[in-house]
CSV table of N, CA and C in Angstrom, one decimal:
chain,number,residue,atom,x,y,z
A,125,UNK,N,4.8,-10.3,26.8
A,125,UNK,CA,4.9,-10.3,25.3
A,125,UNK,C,3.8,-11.2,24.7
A,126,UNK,N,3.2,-12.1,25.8
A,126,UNK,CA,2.4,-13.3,25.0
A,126,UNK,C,0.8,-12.2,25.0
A,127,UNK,N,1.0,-11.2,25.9
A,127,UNK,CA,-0.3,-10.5,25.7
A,127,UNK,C,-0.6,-9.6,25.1
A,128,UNK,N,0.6,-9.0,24.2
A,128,UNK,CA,0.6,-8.2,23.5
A,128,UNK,C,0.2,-8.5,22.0
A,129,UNK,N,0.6,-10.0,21.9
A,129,UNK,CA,-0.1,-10.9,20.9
A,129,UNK,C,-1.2,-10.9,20.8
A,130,UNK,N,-2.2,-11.4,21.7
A,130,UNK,CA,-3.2,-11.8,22.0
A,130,UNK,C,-4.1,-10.8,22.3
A,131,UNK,N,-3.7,-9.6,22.3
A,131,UNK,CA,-4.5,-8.3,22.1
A,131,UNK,C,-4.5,-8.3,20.3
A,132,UNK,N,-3.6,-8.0,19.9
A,132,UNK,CA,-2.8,-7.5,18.5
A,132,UNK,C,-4.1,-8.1,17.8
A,133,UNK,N,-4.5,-9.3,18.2
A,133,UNK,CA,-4.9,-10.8,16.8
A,133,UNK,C,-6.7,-10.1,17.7
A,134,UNK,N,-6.8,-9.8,18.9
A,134,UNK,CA,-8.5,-9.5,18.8
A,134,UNK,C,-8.6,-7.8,18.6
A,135,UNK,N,-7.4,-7.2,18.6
A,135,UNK,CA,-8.0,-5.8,18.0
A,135,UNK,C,-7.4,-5.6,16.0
A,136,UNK,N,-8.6,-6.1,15.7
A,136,UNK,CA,-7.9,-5.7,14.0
A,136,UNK,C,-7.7,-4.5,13.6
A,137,UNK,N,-8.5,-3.9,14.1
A,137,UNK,CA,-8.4,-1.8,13.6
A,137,UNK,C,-6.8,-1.6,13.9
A,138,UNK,N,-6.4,-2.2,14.9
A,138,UNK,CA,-5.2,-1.8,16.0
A,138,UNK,C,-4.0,-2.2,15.4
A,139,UNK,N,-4.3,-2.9,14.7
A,139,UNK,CA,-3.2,-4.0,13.5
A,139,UNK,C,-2.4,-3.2,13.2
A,140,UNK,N,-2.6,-1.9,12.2
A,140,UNK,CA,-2.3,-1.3,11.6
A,140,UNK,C,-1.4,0.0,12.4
A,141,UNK,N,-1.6,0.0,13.8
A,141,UNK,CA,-1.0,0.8,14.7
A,141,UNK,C,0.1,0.5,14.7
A,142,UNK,N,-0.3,-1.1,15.8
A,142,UNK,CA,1.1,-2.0,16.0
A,142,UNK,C,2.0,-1.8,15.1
A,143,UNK,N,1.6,-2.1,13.4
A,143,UNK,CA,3.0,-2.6,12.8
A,143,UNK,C,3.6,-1.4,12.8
A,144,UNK,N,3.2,0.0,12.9
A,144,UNK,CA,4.4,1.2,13.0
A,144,UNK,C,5.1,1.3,13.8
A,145,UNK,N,4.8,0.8,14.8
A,145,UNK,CA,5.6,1.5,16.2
A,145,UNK,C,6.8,0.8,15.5
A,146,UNK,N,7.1,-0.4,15.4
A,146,UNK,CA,8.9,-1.0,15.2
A,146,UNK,C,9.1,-0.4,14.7
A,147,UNK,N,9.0,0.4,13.2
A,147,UNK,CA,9.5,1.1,12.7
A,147,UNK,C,10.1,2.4,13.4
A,148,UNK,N,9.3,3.2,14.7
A,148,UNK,CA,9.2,3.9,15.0
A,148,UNK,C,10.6,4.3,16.1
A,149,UNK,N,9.9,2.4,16.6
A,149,UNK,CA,10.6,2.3,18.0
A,149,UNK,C,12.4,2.3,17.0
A,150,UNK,N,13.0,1.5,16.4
A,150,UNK,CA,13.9,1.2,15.8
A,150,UNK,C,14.3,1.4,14.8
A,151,UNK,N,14.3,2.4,14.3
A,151,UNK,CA,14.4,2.5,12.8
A,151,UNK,C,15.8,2.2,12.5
A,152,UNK,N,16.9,2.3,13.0
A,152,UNK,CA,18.2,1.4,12.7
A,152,UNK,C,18.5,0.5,12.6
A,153,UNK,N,17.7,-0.4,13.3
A,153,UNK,CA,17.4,-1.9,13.3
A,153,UNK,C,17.1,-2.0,12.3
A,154,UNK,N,15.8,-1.6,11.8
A,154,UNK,CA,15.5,-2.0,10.2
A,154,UNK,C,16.2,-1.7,9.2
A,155,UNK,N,16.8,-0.6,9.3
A,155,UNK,CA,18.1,0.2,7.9
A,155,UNK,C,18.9,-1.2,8.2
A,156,UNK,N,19.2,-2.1,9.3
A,156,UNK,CA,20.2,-2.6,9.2
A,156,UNK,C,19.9,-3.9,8.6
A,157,UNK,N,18.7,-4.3,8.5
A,157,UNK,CA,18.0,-5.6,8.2
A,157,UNK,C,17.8,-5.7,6.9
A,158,UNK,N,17.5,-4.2,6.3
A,158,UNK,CA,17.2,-3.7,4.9
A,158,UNK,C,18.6,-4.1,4.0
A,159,UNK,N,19.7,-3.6,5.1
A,159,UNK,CA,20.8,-3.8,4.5
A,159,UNK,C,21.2,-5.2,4.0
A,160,UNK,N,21.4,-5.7,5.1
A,160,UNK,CA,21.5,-7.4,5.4
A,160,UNK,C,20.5,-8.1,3.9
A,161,UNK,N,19.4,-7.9,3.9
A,161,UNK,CA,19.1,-8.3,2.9
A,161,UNK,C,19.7,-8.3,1.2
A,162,UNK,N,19.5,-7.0,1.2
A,162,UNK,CA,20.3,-6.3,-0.5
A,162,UNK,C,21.8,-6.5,-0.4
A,163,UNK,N,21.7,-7.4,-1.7
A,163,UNK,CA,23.0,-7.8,-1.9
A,163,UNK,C,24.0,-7.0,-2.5
């Protein structure tokens, strides 16, 4: 996990990869977070 960091922070083009996949990987997780939030 600590190297997936430490890739993430020296590839910047890649930045923008990374942050999709969670959405990708989980998208329930997020509806659920989304929820959790809105009151």
């Amino acid at each position: 996990m600590n190297d997936r960091s430490s890739r993430r922070r020296t590839m910047k083009d890649d930045e923008t990869f990374e942050i999709s996949i969670p959405f990708d990987e989980a998208p329930h997780l997020d509806s659920q977070i989304f929820y959790s939030l809105s009151p």
